[in-house]
Tab-separated table of C-alpha atoms in Angstrom:
chain	number	residue	atom	x	y	z
A	1	MET	CA	92.733	142.248	69.692
A	2	ALA	CA	96.151	140.610	69.467
A	3	LYS	CA	96.867	137.703	71.779
A	4	GLN	CA	99.032	138.469	74.789
A	5	THR	CA	102.460	136.920	74.441
A	6	VAL	CA	104.073	134.992	77.319
A	7	LEU	CA	107.634	133.746	77.335
A	8	ILE	CA	108.139	130.736	79.579
A	9	SER	CA	111.658	129.749	80.525
A	10	GLY	CA	111.845	125.983	81.236
A	11	CYS	CA	110.546	122.947	79.406
A	12	GLY	CA	110.288	120.503	82.273
A	13	ILE	CA	106.943	120.151	84.105
A	14	ALA	CA	105.676	123.607	85.178
A	15	GLY	CA	106.601	125.346	81.910
A	16	PRO	CA	104.723	123.091	79.439
A	17	THR	CA	101.758	122.825	81.823
A	18	LEU	CA	101.545	126.616	81.924
A	19	ALA	CA	101.837	126.765	78.115
A	20	PHE	CA	98.994	124.247	77.727
A	21	TRP	CA	96.549	126.251	79.862
A	22	LEU	CA	97.662	129.656	78.585
A	23	ALA	CA	97.046	128.526	75.007
A	24	ARG	CA	93.610	127.273	76.011
A	25	ALA	CA	92.836	130.642	77.572
A	26	GLY	CA	93.761	132.524	74.374
A	27	PHE	CA	97.323	133.603	75.141
A	28	GLN	CA	100.303	133.003	72.854
A	29	PRO	CA	102.962	131.119	74.842
A	30	THR	CA	106.589	130.535	73.838
A	31	LEU	CA	108.790	127.999	75.615
A	32	VAL	CA	112.582	128.366	75.814
A	33	ASP	CA	115.050	125.894	77.333
A	34	ASP	CA	118.843	125.743	77.273
A	35	ALA	CA	118.866	121.968	76.726
A	36	PRO	CA	119.203	120.808	73.125
A	37	ALA	CA	116.105	118.620	73.425
A	38	LEU	CA	113.726	117.291	76.069
A	39	ARG	CA	115.639	115.776	78.969
A	40	THR	CA	115.596	112.025	79.537
A	41	GLY	CA	116.614	109.963	82.543
A	42	GLY	CA	116.640	111.637	85.934
A	43	TYR	CA	114.575	109.968	88.633
A	44	VAL	CA	111.068	108.609	89.230
A	45	ILE	CA	108.371	110.537	91.045
A	46	ASP	CA	105.285	109.526	93.021
A	47	PHE	CA	102.390	111.294	91.420
A	48	TRP	CA	99.093	112.047	93.151
A	49	GLY	CA	96.915	114.836	94.503
A	50	LEU	CA	96.452	118.136	92.722
A	51	GLY	CA	98.918	117.228	89.996
A	52	TYR	CA	96.884	114.150	89.173
A	53	ASP	CA	93.740	116.318	89.052
A	54	ILE	CA	95.369	118.630	86.497
A	55	ALA	CA	96.678	115.725	84.451
A	56	GLU	CA	93.114	114.376	84.263
A	57	ARG	CA	91.852	117.763	82.998
A	58	MET	CA	94.625	117.751	80.345
A	59	GLY	CA	93.562	114.282	79.090
A	60	LEU	CA	96.767	112.609	80.316
A	61	ALA	CA	95.570	110.326	83.113
A	62	ARG	CA	95.033	107.208	81.012
A	63	GLU	CA	98.487	107.445	79.431
A	64	ILE	CA	100.142	108.159	82.790
A	65	GLN	CA	98.555	105.021	84.219
A	66	ARG	CA	99.710	103.047	81.207
A	67	ILE	CA	103.401	103.994	81.425
A	68	GLY	CA	103.559	104.247	85.216
A	69	TYR	CA	104.309	101.722	87.944
A	70	ARG	CA	102.011	100.277	90.646
A	71	MET	CA	104.444	99.939	93.556
A	72	ARG	CA	103.752	97.268	96.135
A	73	GLU	CA	106.518	97.691	98.752
A	74	ILE	CA	109.206	99.910	100.224
A	75	ARG	CA	111.918	97.511	101.461
A	76	ILE	CA	115.006	98.368	103.512
A	77	VAL	CA	117.771	95.748	103.321
A	78	ASP	CA	121.007	94.988	105.123
A	79	ASN	CA	124.483	94.312	103.661
A	80	ARG	CA	123.406	90.810	102.610
A	81	GLY	CA	120.286	92.123	100.894
A	82	GLU	CA	117.970	90.687	103.553
A	83	ARG	CA	114.952	92.625	104.665
A	84	LEU	CA	115.392	94.803	107.710
A	85	ALA	CA	112.133	96.757	107.523
A	86	GLY	CA	109.513	97.902	105.088
A	87	PHE	CA	105.834	98.265	104.400
A	88	GLY	CA	103.308	97.808	101.614
A	89	THR	CA	102.481	100.872	99.574
A	90	ARG	CA	98.785	100.066	99.190
A	91	VAL	CA	98.127	102.656	101.887
A	92	PHE	CA	99.066	105.421	99.407
A	93	GLY	CA	96.464	104.188	96.955
A	94	GLU	CA	93.876	104.026	99.760
A	95	LEU	CA	94.637	107.594	100.871
A	96	THR	CA	94.283	108.923	97.295
A	97	GLY	CA	91.325	106.888	96.070
A	98	GLY	CA	93.542	104.859	93.764
A	99	ARG	CA	94.846	107.960	92.011
A	100	TYR	CA	98.498	107.339	92.804
A	101	VAL	CA	101.185	106.227	90.395
A	102	THR	CA	104.977	106.188	90.103
A	103	LEU	CA	106.572	107.274	86.825
A	104	GLY	CA	109.650	108.831	85.356
A	105	ARG	CA	109.785	112.578	85.691
A	106	SER	CA	111.075	112.882	82.120
A	107	ASP	CA	108.209	110.660	80.930
A	108	LEU	CA	105.684	113.020	82.534
A	109	SER	CA	107.444	116.027	80.932
A	110	ARG	CA	107.295	114.318	77.516
A	111	LEU	CA	103.568	113.667	77.844
A	112	ILE	CA	102.823	117.292	78.787
A	113	VAL	CA	104.950	118.662	75.927
A	114	GLN	CA	103.126	116.382	73.493
A	115	ALA	CA	99.807	117.682	74.842
A	116	VAL	CA	100.957	121.273	74.161
A	117	GLY	CA	101.742	120.283	70.563
A	118	THR	CA	101.840	123.233	68.188
A	119	SER	CA	99.890	125.578	70.441
A	120	ALA	CA	103.206	126.996	71.735
A	121	GLU	CA	106.431	127.917	69.996
A	122	THR	CA	109.330	125.952	71.490
A	123	ILE	CA	112.953	127.068	71.366
A	124	PHE	CA	115.668	124.614	72.466
A	125	ALA	CA	119.409	125.226	72.979
A	126	ASP	CA	118.933	128.865	73.985
A	127	ARG	CA	118.467	130.864	77.155
A	128	ILE	CA	117.552	134.307	78.392
A	129	ILE	CA	120.518	136.545	79.176
A	130	ALA	CA	118.773	139.863	79.967
A	131	LEU	CA	115.258	141.189	80.733
A	132	HIS	CA	114.307	144.852	80.296
A	133	GLU	CA	110.842	145.714	81.516
A	134	ARG	CA	109.008	148.555	79.808
A	135	ALA	CA	105.534	150.017	80.081
A	136	ASP	CA	104.225	147.841	77.233
A	137	GLY	CA	106.090	144.592	77.898
A	138	VAL	CA	109.471	142.995	78.497
A	139	GLN	CA	112.328	143.192	76.022
A	140	VAL	CA	114.149	139.838	76.200
A	141	GLU	CA	117.699	139.191	75.083
A	142	PHE	CA	118.689	135.648	74.251
A	143	GLU	CA	122.078	133.986	74.073
A	144	ARG	CA	121.548	132.875	70.473
A	145	SER	CA	118.242	134.166	69.115
A	146	ARG	CA	117.408	137.750	68.259
A	147	ALA	CA	115.921	139.978	70.982
A	148	ARG	CA	112.126	139.965	71.216
A	149	ARG	CA	109.329	141.686	73.165
A	150	PHE	CA	106.820	139.745	75.223
A	151	ASP	CA	103.873	140.957	77.294
A	152	LEU	CA	104.870	138.731	80.203
A	153	VAL	CA	107.761	136.447	81.232
A	154	VAL	CA	107.503	133.433	83.517
A	155	GLY	CA	110.425	131.543	85.072
A	156	ALA	CA	109.644	127.853	85.209
A	157	ASP	CA	113.292	126.875	85.149
A	158	GLY	CA	113.714	124.996	88.381
A	159	LEU	CA	115.734	125.174	91.534
A	160	HIS	CA	118.604	127.018	89.797
A	161	SER	CA	116.283	129.405	87.966
A	162	ASN	CA	117.985	131.773	85.582
A	163	VAL	CA	114.939	134.092	85.460
A	164	ARG	CA	114.861	134.303	89.260
A	165	ARG	CA	118.539	135.262	89.290
A	166	LEU	CA	118.069	137.946	86.614
A	167	VAL	CA	115.008	139.539	88.262
A	168	PHE	CA	115.194	138.838	92.006
A	169	GLY	CA	118.950	138.270	92.659
A	170	PRO	CA	121.357	135.444	93.507
A	171	GLN	CA	120.062	132.033	94.479
A	172	ASP	CA	121.677	132.090	97.909
A	173	ARG	CA	119.148	134.756	98.990
A	174	PHE	CA	116.335	132.252	98.609
A	175	GLU	CA	117.779	128.757	98.901
A	176	LYS	CA	117.422	126.815	102.134
A	177	SER	CA	119.627	123.748	102.121
A	178	LEU	CA	118.253	120.565	103.768
A	179	ALA	CA	121.863	119.390	104.117
A	180	TYR	CA	121.657	116.488	101.676
A	181	MET	CA	122.778	115.799	98.127
A	182	ALA	CA	121.058	113.538	95.599
A	183	ALA	CA	122.239	111.755	92.472
A	184	ALA	CA	120.516	109.368	90.077
A	185	PHE	CA	121.289	107.371	86.977
A	186	GLU	CA	119.910	104.372	85.164
A	187	THR	CA	121.507	101.363	83.490
A	188	ARG	CA	120.336	98.309	81.547
A	189	GLY	CA	120.554	94.614	82.399
A	190	TYR	CA	121.398	95.003	86.091
A	191	ARG	CA	120.648	92.060	88.368
A	192	PRO	CA	118.950	91.385	90.705
A	193	ARG	CA	115.585	92.952	89.836
A	194	ASP	CA	112.791	93.376	92.353
A	195	GLU	CA	109.755	94.375	90.347
A	196	ARG	CA	107.478	97.023	91.863
A	197	VAL	CA	109.646	97.366	94.945
A	198	TYR	CA	111.759	100.305	96.186
A	199	VAL	CA	114.863	98.582	97.573
A	200	LEU	CA	116.818	100.787	99.969
A	201	HIS	CA	120.170	100.293	101.733
A	202	CYS	CA	121.323	102.778	104.364
A	203	THR	CA	124.407	103.483	106.390
A	204	PRO	CA	124.809	106.569	108.601
A	205	GLY	CA	124.355	109.628	106.388
A	206	ARG	CA	124.028	107.572	103.155
A	207	MET	CA	121.183	105.928	101.254
A	208	LEU	CA	121.337	104.018	98.006
A	209	ALA	CA	118.116	102.760	96.390
A	210	ARG	CA	117.323	100.855	93.261
A	211	PHE	CA	114.114	100.655	91.296
A	212	ALA	CA	113.312	98.304	88.390
A	213	LEU	CA	112.129	100.216	85.310
A	214	HIS	CA	110.465	99.008	82.118
A	215	GLY	CA	112.674	97.687	79.368
A	216	ASP	CA	115.115	95.832	81.642
A	217	ARG	CA	116.419	99.140	83.041
A	218	THR	CA	117.252	99.884	86.663
A	219	LEU	CA	117.281	103.351	88.281
A	220	PHE	CA	119.689	104.071	91.149
A	221	LEU	CA	119.151	106.924	93.577
A	222	PHE	CA	121.843	108.182	95.987
A	223	VAL	CA	121.061	110.525	98.887
A	224	PHE	CA	123.879	111.522	101.254
A	225	ALA	CA	124.345	114.012	104.015
A	226	THR	CA	126.613	116.989	103.651
A	227	ASP	CA	127.443	119.652	106.175
A	228	ALA	CA	128.377	122.187	103.486
A	229	ASP	CA	126.016	124.068	101.189
A	230	SER	CA	129.133	124.687	99.102
A	231	LEU	CA	129.383	121.232	97.525
A	232	PRO	CA	129.062	122.479	93.954
A	233	THR	CA	126.505	121.191	91.447
A	234	SER	CA	128.313	122.748	88.474
A	235	LEU	CA	130.997	120.032	88.449
A	236	ASP	CA	131.397	118.018	85.257
A	237	ILE	CA	130.186	114.437	85.214
A	238	PRO	CA	133.595	112.849	85.890
A	239	ALA	CA	133.918	114.979	89.050
A	240	GLN	CA	130.399	114.084	90.161
A	241	LYS	CA	131.163	110.388	89.678
A	242	ALA	CA	134.348	110.780	91.718
A	243	ILE	CA	132.313	112.230	94.605
A	244	LEU	CA	129.874	109.283	94.547
A	245	ARG	CA	132.694	106.752	94.446
A	246	GLU	CA	134.415	108.437	97.385
A	247	ARG	CA	131.196	108.650	99.406
A	248	TYR	CA	130.014	105.085	98.745
A	249	GLN	CA	133.227	103.046	98.372
A	250	ASP	CA	132.781	101.435	101.811
A	251	ALA	CA	128.973	101.433	102.015
A	252	GLY	CA	128.592	97.657	101.516
A	253	TRP	CA	125.554	95.842	99.979
A	254	GLU	CA	125.620	96.102	96.150
A	255	CYS	CA	127.518	99.381	96.143
A	256	PRO	CA	130.723	98.090	94.421
A	257	ARG	CA	128.648	96.712	91.512
A	258	ILE	CA	126.521	99.828	91.281
A	259	LEU	CA	129.549	102.112	91.310
A	260	ALA	CA	131.040	99.924	88.514
A	261	GLU	CA	127.855	100.577	86.467
A	262	LEU	CA	128.456	104.279	86.987
A	263	GLY	CA	131.542	104.153	84.772
A	264	ALA	CA	129.571	103.906	81.490
A	265	VAL	CA	126.988	106.560	82.417
A	266	ASP	CA	126.865	109.862	80.542
A	267	ASP	CA	123.470	111.093	81.860
A	268	LEU	CA	123.751	111.682	85.608
A	269	TYR	CA	121.429	113.726	87.816
A	270	PHE	CA	123.391	115.437	90.628
A	271	ASP	CA	122.067	118.219	92.819
A	272	ARG	CA	121.499	119.608	96.314
A	273	ILE	CA	118.308	118.786	98.175
A	274	SER	CA	117.100	122.335	98.887
A	275	GLN	CA	114.044	124.498	99.090
A	276	ILE	CA	113.357	127.906	97.581
A	277	ARG	CA	111.604	130.337	99.946
A	278	MET	CA	110.606	133.742	98.641
A	279	ASP	CA	108.416	136.550	99.969
A	280	ARG	CA	107.016	137.195	96.499
A	281	TRP	CA	106.743	135.094	93.356
A	282	SER	CA	106.419	138.031	90.947
A	283	ARG	CA	107.877	141.371	90.161
A	284	GLY	CA	106.367	143.650	87.521
A	285	ARG	CA	105.647	141.650	84.402
A	286	VAL	CA	107.756	138.651	85.509
A	287	ALA	CA	106.491	135.739	87.596
A	288	LEU	CA	107.915	132.435	88.848
A	289	VAL	CA	106.243	129.061	89.009
A	290	GLY	CA	107.105	125.563	90.255
A	291	ASP	CA	110.567	124.968	91.729
A	292	ALA	CA	111.753	128.359	90.546
A	293	ALA	CA	109.282	129.974	92.981
A	294	PHE	CA	108.864	127.516	95.813
A	295	CYS	CA	110.966	124.339	95.412
A	296	VAL	CA	109.702	121.984	98.135
A	297	SER	CA	112.680	119.702	97.449
A	298	LEU	CA	113.054	116.107	96.300
A	299	ALA	CA	112.266	115.073	99.890
A	300	ALA	CA	108.632	116.162	99.475
A	301	GLY	CA	107.960	113.632	96.727
A	302	GLN	CA	105.388	115.992	95.207
A	303	GLY	CA	107.376	118.710	93.436
A	304	SER	CA	106.119	117.858	89.933
A	305	ALA	CA	102.450	117.640	91.029
A	306	LEU	CA	102.704	120.974	92.817
A	307	ALA	CA	104.371	122.540	89.786
A	308	MET	CA	101.445	121.431	87.577
A	309	ALA	CA	98.893	122.761	90.052
A	310	ALA	CA	100.638	126.096	90.351
A	311	ALA	CA	100.959	126.449	86.556
A	312	TYR	CA	97.205	125.751	86.270
A	313	VAL	CA	96.393	128.426	88.895
A	314	LEU	CA	98.703	131.006	87.291
A	315	ALA	CA	97.154	130.489	83.873
A	316	GLY	CA	93.669	130.494	85.350
A	317	GLU	CA	94.201	133.756	87.176
A	318	LEU	CA	95.613	135.397	84.037
A	319	ALA	CA	92.533	134.187	82.156
A	320	SER	CA	90.150	135.456	84.845
A	321	ALA	CA	91.913	138.836	84.976
A	322	GLN	CA	91.883	139.049	81.166
A	323	GLY	CA	95.640	139.525	81.156
A	324	ARG	CA	95.847	142.172	83.894
A	325	HIS	CA	99.005	140.750	85.334
A	326	GLU	CA	99.175	142.667	88.597
A	327	GLN	CA	95.759	141.357	89.625
A	328	ALA	CA	96.482	137.861	88.348
A	329	PHE	CA	99.890	137.524	90.035
A	330	SER	CA	98.449	138.725	93.364
A	331	ARG	CA	95.598	136.210	93.221
A	332	TYR	CA	97.966	133.392	92.163
A	333	GLU	CA	99.954	133.869	95.372
A	334	ALA	CA	96.854	134.337	97.512
A	335	VAL	CA	95.465	130.969	96.356
A	336	LEU	CA	98.628	128.930	96.878
A	337	ARG	CA	100.923	130.594	99.428
A	338	SER	CA	99.763	128.974	102.682
A	339	PHE	CA	99.290	125.599	101.011
A	340	ILE	CA	102.862	125.628	99.632
A	341	ASP	CA	104.227	126.760	103.017
A	342	ARG	CA	102.657	123.691	104.627
A	343	LYS	CA	104.162	121.402	102.002
A	344	GLN	CA	107.633	122.916	102.551
A	345	ARG	CA	107.412	122.420	106.296
A	346	GLY	CA	106.386	118.794	105.815
A	347	ALA	CA	109.308	118.164	103.435
A	348	ALA	CA	111.789	119.668	105.869
A	349	ARG	CA	110.481	117.321	108.570
A	350	PHE	CA	110.773	114.277	106.315
A	351	ALA	CA	114.217	114.982	104.734
A	352	ALA	CA	116.245	113.414	107.546
A	353	SER	CA	114.405	110.064	107.181
A	354	PHE	CA	116.132	109.460	103.810
A	355	ALA	CA	119.535	108.993	105.363
A	356	PRO	CA	119.714	109.466	109.138
A	357	ARG	CA	123.191	110.572	110.153
A	358	THR	CA	123.759	108.135	113.030
A	359	ARG	CA	123.341	104.399	113.648
A	360	TRP	CA	120.852	105.236	116.395
A	361	GLY	CA	118.902	107.400	113.968
A	362	LEU	CA	118.816	104.561	111.445
A	363	PHE	CA	117.634	102.142	114.081
A	364	LEU	CA	114.806	104.457	115.173
A	365	ARG	CA	113.755	105.131	111.608
A	366	ASN	CA	113.602	101.396	110.893
A	367	GLN	CA	111.532	100.723	114.014
A	368	VAL	CA	109.034	103.382	112.959
A	369	ILE	CA	108.784	101.763	109.540
A	370	LYS	CA	108.295	98.313	111.063
A	371	ALA	CA	105.405	99.756	113.085
A	372	PHE	CA	103.637	100.670	109.838
A	373	THR	CA	102.537	97.019	109.604
A	374	ILE	CA	100.104	97.770	112.442
A	375	PRO	CA	96.692	98.244	110.738
A	376	GLY	CA	95.866	101.899	110.255
A	377	LEU	CA	99.150	103.333	111.584
A	378	ALA	CA	100.626	104.105	108.121
A	379	LYS	CA	97.432	106.024	107.278
A	380	VAL	CA	97.804	108.102	110.413
A	381	ALA	CA	101.477	108.710	109.754
A	382	PHE	CA	101.185	109.673	106.070
A	383	GLY	CA	97.642	111.056	105.890
A	384	ARG	CA	98.561	114.640	106.724
A	385	ASP	CA	101.304	114.882	104.109
A	386	ILE	CA	99.594	112.811	101.389
A	387	ALA	CA	96.256	114.652	101.417
A	388	ASP	CA	96.010	117.929	99.478
A	389	THR	CA	93.716	120.010	101.616
A	390	ILE	CA	92.994	122.718	99.096
A	391	GLU	CA	90.335	123.063	96.431
A	392	LEU	CA	91.501	124.843	93.289
A	393	PRO	CA	89.379	127.684	91.901
A	394	GLN	CA	87.145	127.146	88.911
A	395	TYR	CA	88.374	129.074	85.886
A	396	PRO	CA	86.572	130.135	82.648
A	397	TRP	CA	88.237	127.576	80.357
A	398	PRO	CA	86.619	126.385	77.109
A	399	ALA	CA	85.277	122.808	77.355
A	400	GLU	CA	87.937	120.825	79.181
A	401	ALA	CA	89.903	118.004	77.582
A	402	GLY	CA	88.854	114.519	78.534
A	403	ASP	CA	90.728	111.243	78.325
A	404	ALA	CA	89.257	110.799	74.880
A	405	ASP	CA	91.506	113.661	73.760
A	406	LEU	CA	94.648	111.639	74.345
A	407	ILE	CA	97.978	113.173	73.478
A	408	GLY	CA	99.080	112.343	69.987
A	409	ALA	CA	95.486	111.925	68.816
């Protein structure tokens, strides 16, 4: 019997994870992405919970620990760079049994793609432009490649999912803005460096953070409030830079030097902080996974881990159902829906703490953070949102990869 073919749009986190597990289950996955190659840069993520579990089962945990960062402090500073508030991050390790690491999102994506290897066809610099579902599959039209038929199609193409738009309708039907924008870039040779510390500076409605990366690089993350959902993300990089300069020109601290570094940047992340909320994650032979289906937003700090967990469940349900997609898609949602809903509610609560809009809000946020030095309080405050209170189903995989099966081996 011929292998079932699955086209996966998106080569970030969810897409390659799904390809890995589908290939293990005997499917024939194909990845397509409109980027010319794997993306680099972006921002760092805190990685724990279910995503860490899946990474272990893929044989990636040792490499993730090697390239990741063991953070020791979150530090909020004033205009002179002096500490206003902060707390040690050891509590996160304690809450997760030491299975907590910070790493570049693009580094995680690269590791997963390497783990997939040749078990999936990968097409870069192309995208889906039309989907025609038939009784025996989906006829897919591409922008550059010839049209092809696949048994199933999965959108793993992020917040601005093209597959979701083609099958379910415009993004504004499903996007819930959290009323903030985010931007990130990295540079080399910036001083000062504070190793293993998140350094944050805030003014009403604005946050700017820096993070020391390996190789004498520094990552900068901007988060700022906006009252309009209409601030476009399709602007070119010069226009995005102009917005950041206008928003942060009077923000104090190291902002003038950081904005000067922005001048030489040609790889800039710039997007809304939003969630995707849908009644269904599938229609016919097409399903969505990761941010395309249920973006919890950058505020959750767990989007990549949840994307990996969801990809694992989707592949597992397809394997259990022996390719009967209606049954598999229904079970996929049944397993994850309430869990994802809780994560989205938690992210919405947390979003305003990035950049409170008033001086009073900043003061209160800083007082709460100062209180985290009280023994046990940080565990109480973070425990609910850090813990993943769900046990994933067991699926009929072949013998699972261990850390001995490291990528590239």
